[in-house]
Amino acid sequence: MSRATRAFKVLISHPNVPAPALELLRSRGAETIICKSVPPSRDEILQKVPGVDAIYWAHYQPLNAGILDAAGSQLRCVSTMSSGIDFVDIPEFQKRGIALGHTPGVVKNAVADLAIGLMIAAGRHFHAGRTEIERSQWKIEQINWMMGQEIRDSVIGFFGFGGISQAIAKRLQCWDVAKIIYHTRTRKENDGDFKAEHVSFEELLQESDFLVVAAPLTNETREKFNGKAFELMKRSSVFVNVARGGLVNQSDLHDALTTGTISAAGLDVTTPEPLPANSPLLKVPNCVILPHMGTQTMKTTIEMSLLAANNILNAIEGKPMIRPAY
């Protein structure tokens, strides 16, 4: 009998994990211990986690030594159902030798679609236009009213050029863009597939008509986009962030939008999340803000859930995870 067919315990941190993932785990011998609280209750997790062999972490609360200590020394693996893992204490996992997985890759298509939506919505002033209707300011006799930015003939810049950025770049191949540029620490060997050019951070800021942020949040990238960065951008540029809110100094972005330093912004991520209803950024007409909806399609969510489950199953069988975090 293989190790995967023997009973093992998996804590499921959220009750809304898609059924296909739970069915897959159970079909391979898992006893699933499901937390019922929404939002997830840390007290409930700490009560139910002792003695489990694996943890299926399906939310964004801190995943750290407190959880690992409560689980016990028999804990073998953890997988998040997320692409980003900035809420995970990775050094703690490495120190203990506990396998850690996550679910990048499968999110790229849904996020890429939404990113292009934000490029258009911000560039063409969707939110500002709707606001003008609500204020009875719909102007029908002005030729230069609500003039926006087209993707056609524009320079599209990416901060980060991993799976999400490349999925966006792939979609833009038939949009008649002028050029695709990107900034990463080192050049990507496959950038020729997307007709993309590696540039310095300063060049990225200065040349981009649309600048899309799709990079992990790290100590090096935290608040990378601040007042100094926005000052280097074109006044006509459109800034889009589908990564993490922490890459942006939000106060500086507010200033850049209200002073005309840049033209518009489209955000799927903010700091904090949820963004308070009285946030000054919500009052800015040239800023389109979504409530972190990048992966919110049933198809992608099921794919993420199955990848997380397979990460756990592989680790229980003594195989490498499909998408290890380190």
Short mmCIF file of N, CA and C in Angstrom, two decimals, residues 56-58 60 78-85 87 100-108 111 164 295 300-312 321-325:
data_model
loop_
_atom_site.label_atom_id
_atom_site.label_comp_id
_atom_site.label_asym_id
_atom_site.label_seq_id
_atom_site.Cartn_x
_atom_site.Cartn_y
_atom_site.Cartn_z
N TYR A 56 -3.92 22.78 4.55
CA TYR A 56 -4.35 23.40 3.30
C TYR A 56 -4.79 24.82 3.68
N TRP A 57 -3.93 25.80 3.38
CA TRP A 57 -4.13 27.18 3.86
C TRP A 57 -4.80 28.00 2.76
N ALA A 58 -6.07 28.30 2.95
CA ALA A 58 -6.87 28.91 1.88
C ALA A 58 -7.31 30.33 2.21
N TYR A 60 -5.47 34.46 3.78
CA TYR A 60 -4.25 35.28 3.77
C TYR A 60 -3.78 35.72 5.15
N VAL A 78 2.60 21.86 4.01
CA VAL A 78 1.57 22.90 3.95
C VAL A 78 1.53 23.40 2.52
N SER A 79 0.32 23.63 1.99
CA SER A 79 0.20 24.35 0.73
C SER A 79 -0.81 25.46 0.89
N THR A 80 -0.46 26.63 0.40
CA THR A 80 -1.43 27.71 0.33
C THR A 80 -2.21 27.58 -0.96
N MET A 81 -3.40 28.14 -0.97
CA MET A 81 -4.19 28.23 -2.21
C MET A 81 -4.07 29.68 -2.68
N SER A 82 -2.84 30.06 -3.01
CA SER A 82 -2.56 31.43 -3.43
C SER A 82 -1.27 31.43 -4.23
N SER A 83 -1.14 32.44 -5.06
CA SER A 83 0.10 32.62 -5.80
C SER A 83 1.13 33.33 -4.93
N GLY A 84 0.74 34.50 -4.42
CA GLY A 84 1.64 35.24 -3.53
C GLY A 84 1.68 34.61 -2.16
N ILE A 85 2.84 34.68 -1.52
CA ILE A 85 3.00 34.09 -0.18
C ILE A 85 3.72 35.06 0.75
N PHE A 87 2.51 36.52 3.14
CA PHE A 87 1.97 36.34 4.49
C PHE A 87 2.56 35.12 5.19
N LEU A 100 6.61 23.34 1.74
CA LEU A 100 5.66 24.44 1.57
C LEU A 100 5.38 24.62 0.09
N GLY A 101 4.10 24.60 -0.27
CA GLY A 101 3.71 24.81 -1.66
C GLY A 101 2.77 25.98 -1.81
N HIS A 102 2.59 26.43 -3.04
CA HIS A 102 1.63 27.49 -3.34
C HIS A 102 1.09 27.25 -4.75
N THR A 103 0.34 28.21 -5.31
CA THR A 103 -0.36 27.93 -6.57
C THR A 103 -0.15 29.02 -7.62
N PRO A 104 1.11 29.35 -7.94
CA PRO A 104 1.34 30.29 -9.04
C PRO A 104 1.09 29.61 -10.38
N GLY A 105 1.21 30.36 -11.44
CA GLY A 105 1.06 29.75 -12.76
C GLY A 105 -0.39 29.66 -13.19
N VAL A 106 -1.21 28.94 -12.44
CA VAL A 106 -2.60 28.76 -12.86
C VAL A 106 -3.39 30.06 -12.76
N VAL A 107 -2.87 31.05 -12.03
CA VAL A 107 -3.62 32.31 -11.88
C VAL A 107 -3.36 33.26 -13.04
N LYS A 108 -2.37 32.97 -13.88
CA LYS A 108 -1.88 33.99 -14.81
C LYS A 108 -2.93 34.45 -15.81
N VAL A 111 -5.73 36.69 -14.18
CA VAL A 111 -5.18 37.99 -13.78
C VAL A 111 -4.80 38.82 -15.01
N ILE A 164 2.37 36.11 -15.14
CA ILE A 164 1.26 37.04 -15.36
C ILE A 164 1.62 38.07 -16.42
N THR A 295 -8.16 36.71 -9.42
CA THR A 295 -8.33 35.26 -9.61
C THR A 295 -9.78 34.82 -9.44
N THR A 300 -10.48 29.34 -12.61
CA THR A 300 -9.16 29.52 -12.01
C THR A 300 -9.15 29.09 -10.56
N THR A 301 -10.23 29.39 -9.82
CA THR A 301 -10.27 29.01 -8.41
C THR A 301 -10.22 27.49 -8.24
N ILE A 302 -10.92 26.76 -9.08
CA ILE A 302 -10.87 25.30 -9.02
C ILE A 302 -9.47 24.80 -9.38
N GLU A 303 -8.86 25.41 -10.40
CA GLU A 303 -7.49 25.02 -10.77
C GLU A 303 -6.52 25.28 -9.63
N MET A 304 -6.65 26.41 -8.94
CA MET A 304 -5.81 26.70 -7.79
C MET A 304 -6.02 25.67 -6.68
N SER A 305 -7.29 25.34 -6.44
CA SER A 305 -7.60 24.41 -5.35
C SER A 305 -7.03 23.03 -5.62
N LEU A 306 -7.10 22.58 -6.86
CA LEU A 306 -6.56 21.26 -7.21
C LEU A 306 -5.04 21.24 -7.14
N LEU A 307 -4.40 22.34 -7.54
CA LEU A 307 -2.94 22.40 -7.45
C LEU A 307 -2.50 22.35 -5.99
N ALA A 308 -3.18 23.08 -5.12
CA ALA A 308 -2.84 23.02 -3.69
C ALA A 308 -3.00 21.60 -3.14
N ALA A 309 -4.09 20.93 -3.53
CA ALA A 309 -4.32 19.56 -3.08
C ALA A 309 -3.22 18.62 -3.59
N ASN A 310 -2.84 18.78 -4.85
CA ASN A 310 -1.79 17.93 -5.41
C ASN A 310 -0.42 18.22 -4.81
N ASN A 311 -0.17 19.47 -4.43
CA ASN A 311 1.06 19.78 -3.69
C ASN A 311 1.13 18.93 -2.42
N ILE A 312 0.02 18.88 -1.70
CA ILE A 312 -0.03 18.12 -0.44
C ILE A 312 0.11 16.63 -0.70
N MET A 321 6.82 18.65 -4.34
CA MET A 321 5.58 19.36 -4.66
C MET A 321 5.63 19.85 -6.10
N ILE A 322 4.44 19.99 -6.70
CA ILE A 322 4.35 20.49 -8.06
C ILE A 322 4.84 21.93 -8.12
N ARG A 323 4.42 22.75 -7.15
CA ARG A 323 4.86 24.13 -7.07
C ARG A 323 5.36 24.44 -5.66
N PRO A 324 6.61 24.04 -5.37
CA PRO A 324 7.17 24.35 -4.06
C PRO A 324 7.46 25.83 -3.93
N ALA A 325 7.36 26.34 -2.72
CA ALA A 325 7.61 27.76 -2.46
C ALA A 325 9.09 28.05 -2.25
#
